[in-house]
Short mmCIF file of C-alpha atoms in Angstrom, two decimals:
data_model
loop_
_atom_site.label_atom_id
_atom_site.label_comp_id
_atom_site.label_asym_id
_atom_site.label_seq_id
_atom_site.Cartn_x
_atom_site.Cartn_y
_atom_site.Cartn_z
CA MET A 1 1.81 -10.00 38.16
CA TYR A 2 0.87 -6.15 38.02
CA ARG A 3 1.20 -6.66 34.49
CA GLN A 4 -1.67 -8.16 34.08
CA ILE A 5 -3.84 -6.82 36.67
CA LEU A 6 -3.20 -2.96 36.04
CA ARG A 7 -6.25 -1.05 35.46
CA THR A 8 -6.53 1.91 33.45
CA ALA A 9 -10.01 4.52 32.29
CA ARG A 10 -7.43 6.84 30.39
CA ASN A 11 -8.04 7.50 26.65
CA ARG A 12 -6.21 5.11 24.67
CA GLN A 13 -4.59 7.02 22.37
CA ASP A 14 -3.08 9.15 25.47
CA VAL A 15 -1.30 6.11 26.83
CA LEU A 16 -0.31 4.95 23.48
CA ASN A 17 1.04 8.35 22.29
CA GLY A 18 2.83 7.94 26.27
CA ARG A 19 0.70 11.32 27.33
CA ARG A 20 1.72 12.08 31.09
CA GLU A 21 -0.07 15.46 32.00
CA TRP A 22 -3.75 15.24 33.58
CA PHE A 23 -4.15 18.95 34.70
CA GLU A 24 -3.33 22.55 33.77
CA PHE A 25 -3.57 26.10 34.73
CA LYS A 26 -4.19 29.42 33.06
CA ASN A 27 -3.75 32.96 33.81
CA ALA A 28 -2.74 32.26 37.33
CA THR A 29 -1.55 35.60 38.05
CA GLY A 30 -4.68 37.20 36.71
CA ASP A 31 -8.40 38.08 38.68
CA ARG A 32 -9.51 34.83 37.87
CA ALA A 33 -7.38 31.47 37.48
CA GLU A 34 -8.96 28.66 35.27
CA ILE A 35 -7.74 24.68 36.39
CA SER A 36 -8.70 21.83 33.97
CA ILE A 37 -8.51 18.39 35.63
CA TYR A 38 -9.33 16.10 32.12
CA SER A 39 -7.39 12.50 32.66
CA GLU A 40 -6.77 10.24 35.72
CA ILE A 41 -4.96 11.73 38.77
CA GLY A 42 -1.80 11.07 40.07
CA PHE A 43 0.03 8.62 37.56
CA PHE A 44 2.78 8.64 34.80
CA GLY A 45 5.16 10.61 37.30
CA ILE A 46 3.16 13.72 37.43
CA THR A 47 1.96 13.52 40.89
CA ALA A 48 -0.30 15.79 43.54
CA ASP A 49 3.35 17.90 44.48
CA ASP A 50 3.38 18.91 41.05
CA PHE A 51 -0.43 20.39 41.14
CA VAL A 52 0.02 22.03 44.64
CA SER A 53 3.38 23.28 44.08
CA GLU A 54 1.39 25.21 40.71
CA LEU A 55 -1.59 26.07 42.85
CA ARG A 56 0.59 27.79 45.31
CA GLY A 57 1.37 30.26 42.43
CA VAL A 58 -2.34 31.20 42.12
CA THR A 59 -2.86 34.71 43.56
CA ALA A 60 -6.23 35.37 41.32
CA SER A 61 -9.41 35.93 43.92
CA ALA A 62 -11.36 32.66 42.26
CA ILE A 63 -10.85 29.65 40.64
CA ASP A 64 -12.57 28.05 38.05
CA LEU A 65 -11.48 24.20 38.17
CA HIS A 66 -13.03 22.15 35.38
CA ILE A 67 -12.99 18.27 35.95
CA ASN A 68 -13.75 15.68 33.23
CA SER A 69 -11.87 12.63 34.93
CA PRO A 70 -12.14 8.65 35.58
CA GLY A 71 -10.03 9.36 39.13
CA GLY A 72 -6.70 8.15 40.24
CA ASP A 73 -4.87 7.76 42.88
CA VAL A 74 -6.62 8.36 46.43
CA PHE A 75 -4.16 10.05 48.31
CA ASP A 76 -2.84 12.53 45.46
CA GLY A 77 -6.80 13.35 44.92
CA ILE A 78 -7.01 13.91 48.58
CA ALA A 79 -4.01 16.16 48.94
CA ILE A 80 -5.54 18.37 45.89
CA TYR A 81 -8.75 18.28 47.70
CA ASN A 82 -7.30 19.67 50.74
CA ALA A 83 -5.24 22.20 49.05
CA LEU A 84 -8.26 23.65 47.28
CA SER A 85 -9.95 23.71 49.85
CA GLN A 86 -7.24 25.73 52.34
CA HIS A 87 -6.70 28.19 48.86
CA SER A 88 -7.84 31.43 49.91
CA ALA A 89 -10.03 32.44 46.45
CA ALA A 90 -13.30 31.04 45.69
CA VAL A 91 -13.29 27.94 44.00
CA ASN A 92 -16.00 27.19 41.41
CA VAL A 93 -16.05 23.55 40.18
CA THR A 94 -17.60 23.03 36.69
CA VAL A 95 -17.75 18.86 35.91
CA ASP A 96 -17.62 18.74 32.45
CA GLY A 97 -18.04 15.32 31.88
CA ILE A 98 -17.52 13.08 34.68
CA ALA A 99 -15.98 13.44 38.10
CA ALA A 100 -15.80 9.70 39.00
CA SER A 101 -14.26 7.92 42.11
CA ILE A 102 -11.03 10.19 43.86
CA ALA A 103 -12.10 13.28 41.04
CA SER A 104 -15.39 13.16 42.69
CA VAL A 105 -13.85 14.21 46.56
CA ILE A 106 -11.61 16.66 44.49
CA ALA A 107 -14.81 18.19 43.18
CA MET A 108 -16.17 18.56 46.82
CA ALA A 109 -13.83 21.10 47.45
CA GLY A 110 -15.82 23.75 45.35
CA ASP A 111 -17.76 26.95 46.85
CA THR A 112 -19.68 26.13 44.53
CA VAL A 113 -20.35 22.72 42.12
CA THR A 114 -21.87 23.29 38.61
CA MET A 115 -22.82 20.16 36.55
CA THR A 116 -23.18 20.47 32.95
CA ARG A 117 -25.95 19.11 31.31
CA GLY A 118 -25.11 15.23 30.69
CA SER A 119 -22.04 15.04 32.89
CA MET A 120 -22.28 12.35 36.23
CA VAL A 121 -20.71 11.81 39.15
CA MET A 122 -19.39 8.84 40.61
CA ILE A 123 -18.65 7.49 44.23
CA HIS A 124 -17.35 3.90 44.95
CA GLU A 125 -15.36 2.47 48.00
CA PRO A 126 -11.57 2.66 47.13
CA PHE A 127 -9.37 -0.17 45.87
CA ALA A 128 -5.78 -0.82 45.67
CA LEU A 129 -3.67 -3.87 43.87
CA VAL A 130 -1.69 -5.68 46.69
CA VAL A 131 1.04 -8.55 46.14
CA GLY A 132 2.02 -10.30 49.25
CA ASP A 133 1.29 -12.19 51.70
CA SER A 134 -1.90 -12.39 54.14
CA ARG A 135 -0.27 -10.17 56.89
CA ASP A 136 -0.01 -7.48 53.47
CA MET A 137 -3.66 -8.51 52.56
CA ARG A 138 -5.38 -7.40 56.11
CA LYS A 139 -2.95 -3.72 56.10
CA THR A 140 -3.99 -3.08 53.22
CA ALA A 141 -7.94 -3.95 53.78
CA GLU A 142 -7.41 -1.97 56.73
CA ALA A 143 -5.58 1.14 55.07
CA LEU A 144 -8.67 1.22 52.48
CA ASP A 145 -11.27 1.01 55.30
CA LYS A 146 -9.67 4.23 56.54
CA MET A 147 -9.18 5.79 53.56
CA GLY A 148 -13.27 4.88 52.79
CA ASP A 149 -14.31 6.39 56.11
CA SER A 150 -11.98 10.02 55.07
CA ILE A 151 -13.49 10.20 51.90
CA ALA A 152 -17.41 9.61 53.19
CA GLU A 153 -16.61 12.54 55.87
CA ILE A 154 -15.60 14.59 52.66
CA TYR A 155 -18.86 13.65 50.85
CA ALA A 156 -21.17 14.09 54.48
CA ALA A 157 -19.77 18.03 54.92
CA ARG A 158 -20.63 18.72 51.63
CA ALA A 159 -24.01 17.48 50.88
CA GLY A 160 -24.85 16.40 54.47
CA LYS A 161 -26.05 12.41 56.43
CA LYS A 162 -23.68 10.38 58.47
CA PRO A 163 -20.54 9.24 56.79
CA GLU A 164 -21.52 5.63 57.46
CA ASP A 165 -24.22 6.52 55.38
CA TRP A 166 -21.87 7.84 52.45
CA ARG A 167 -20.06 4.50 52.93
CA ALA A 168 -23.15 2.19 52.11
CA VAL A 169 -24.13 4.52 48.79
CA MET A 170 -19.99 4.35 48.00
CA ALA A 171 -19.86 0.36 48.46
CA GLU A 172 -22.77 0.52 45.74
CA GLU A 173 -20.90 2.08 43.46
CA THR A 174 -23.12 4.28 42.82
CA TRP A 175 -23.62 6.76 39.49
CA TYR A 176 -25.50 10.18 39.52
CA THR A 177 -26.68 12.18 36.59
CA ALA A 178 -26.45 16.14 36.84
CA GLN A 179 -29.78 16.19 38.31
CA GLU A 180 -29.13 13.30 40.97
CA ALA A 181 -26.07 14.78 42.21
CA VAL A 182 -28.17 18.23 42.83
CA ASP A 183 -30.60 16.65 44.22
CA ALA A 184 -27.85 14.66 46.67
CA GLY A 185 -26.57 17.49 47.49
CA LEU A 186 -23.08 16.60 45.78
CA ALA A 187 -23.50 19.63 43.14
CA ASP A 188 -25.66 23.08 43.35
CA VAL A 189 -26.90 23.43 39.97
CA VAL A 190 -27.21 21.84 36.43
CA ALA A 191 -25.89 24.31 33.81
CA THR A 192 -27.90 24.98 30.40
CA ALA A 193 -24.38 23.76 28.59
CA ALA A 194 -24.23 20.44 27.47
CA ALA A 195 -21.12 17.39 28.85
CA VAL A 196 -18.11 16.71 26.71
CA LYS A 197 -17.90 13.60 24.96
CA ASN A 198 -16.74 11.07 27.09
CA THR A 199 -13.25 9.24 25.42
CA PHE A 200 -12.66 7.34 29.53
CA ASP A 201 -12.96 3.39 29.10
CA LEU A 202 -15.36 3.22 31.86
CA SER A 203 -15.92 -0.47 31.38
CA ILE A 204 -13.31 -1.08 34.33
CA PHE A 205 -16.01 0.45 36.59
CA ARG A 206 -18.44 -2.36 37.92
CA ASN A 207 -21.73 0.03 37.17
CA GLY A 208 -20.19 2.07 34.73
CA PRO A 209 -22.76 3.07 32.28
CA ARG A 210 -22.50 0.27 29.57
CA GLU A 211 -23.75 2.45 26.23
CA ILE A 212 -20.85 4.59 27.30
CA ALA A 213 -18.29 2.45 28.25
CA THR A 214 -18.75 0.00 25.24
CA ALA A 215 -18.68 2.58 22.62
CA VAL A 216 -15.26 3.82 24.00
CA ALA A 217 -13.79 -0.11 24.44
CA PRO A 218 -15.97 -2.01 21.79
CA ALA A 219 -15.95 -5.74 23.33
CA GLY A 220 -13.28 -8.21 21.40
CA ALA A 221 -11.48 -5.26 20.40
CA ASP A 222 -9.43 -4.11 23.07
CA ASN A 223 -7.54 -6.90 23.86
CA ALA A 224 -4.25 -5.74 21.92
CA TRP A 225 -4.29 -2.44 22.98
CA ARG A 226 -5.17 -2.95 26.96
CA GLN A 227 -1.75 -5.22 26.62
CA GLU A 228 0.15 -2.83 25.24
CA ALA A 229 -1.56 0.24 27.20
CA ARG A 230 -0.61 -1.51 30.36
CA LEU A 231 3.21 -2.23 29.25
CA LYS A 232 3.39 1.37 28.61
CA MET A 233 2.18 2.55 31.96
CA VAL A 234 3.99 0.20 33.93
CA ALA A 235 7.57 1.24 32.10
CA ALA A 236 6.37 4.75 33.03
CA MET A 237 6.07 3.38 36.68
CA GLU A 238 9.25 1.75 36.63
CA GLU A 239 10.79 5.30 35.18
CA MET A 240 9.40 7.08 38.34
CA ALA A 241 10.62 4.57 40.84
CA ASN A 242 14.20 4.75 39.32
CA ALA A 243 14.21 8.41 39.31
CA LYS A 244 13.08 8.66 43.27
CA ALA A 245 15.78 5.93 43.90
CA CYS A 246 18.72 8.27 42.76
#
């Protein structure tokens, strides 16, 4: 069943080529480390555990974290947020293109958050795919509400306002331009550097900017690649499940 309903915003060519990595560390033991999160978070067998393990090896006094991500796994994202928040280094976040969904939560770990010109932040309610009976559905709904509360508290801790105010904004799937993110307290400043070109399929989101989404995912031309991408994603997840079972 999930072969038909699995959703991804990943760059289509990355999916079809079987690319799995979504982060990169540079200069971990130098004076200033650089980390890039440039794809969907926590899928294809590479999890927050891998990210946090590398983060523990960073001895730099400052971390420059560059984000261009449509989101990903909620629990992995929160684990990454906590690991960055607890690290002794000063964390300077730059949103190079988009920080959507759980990637926007990771951005909140920054001591400073800089938006490039033309970049965006998107926040929304967590969602899940579940197969089961009514009890499974109710448990999942309860879990999603708790996740939503936790995420709203993170936004409130950085930007102010009450968590319930952020839940209301999340429920609307709200997209912020660079300046709007600053005005909302989610970021500190807009840089003069331009954002990187979007390569993600943002049409999976309810309110995604249509002019960007349709440029990456032209209507009517996507069915074949989407089906192939789904099968590759399912195969990767089954491979991960089999590895864990061994």
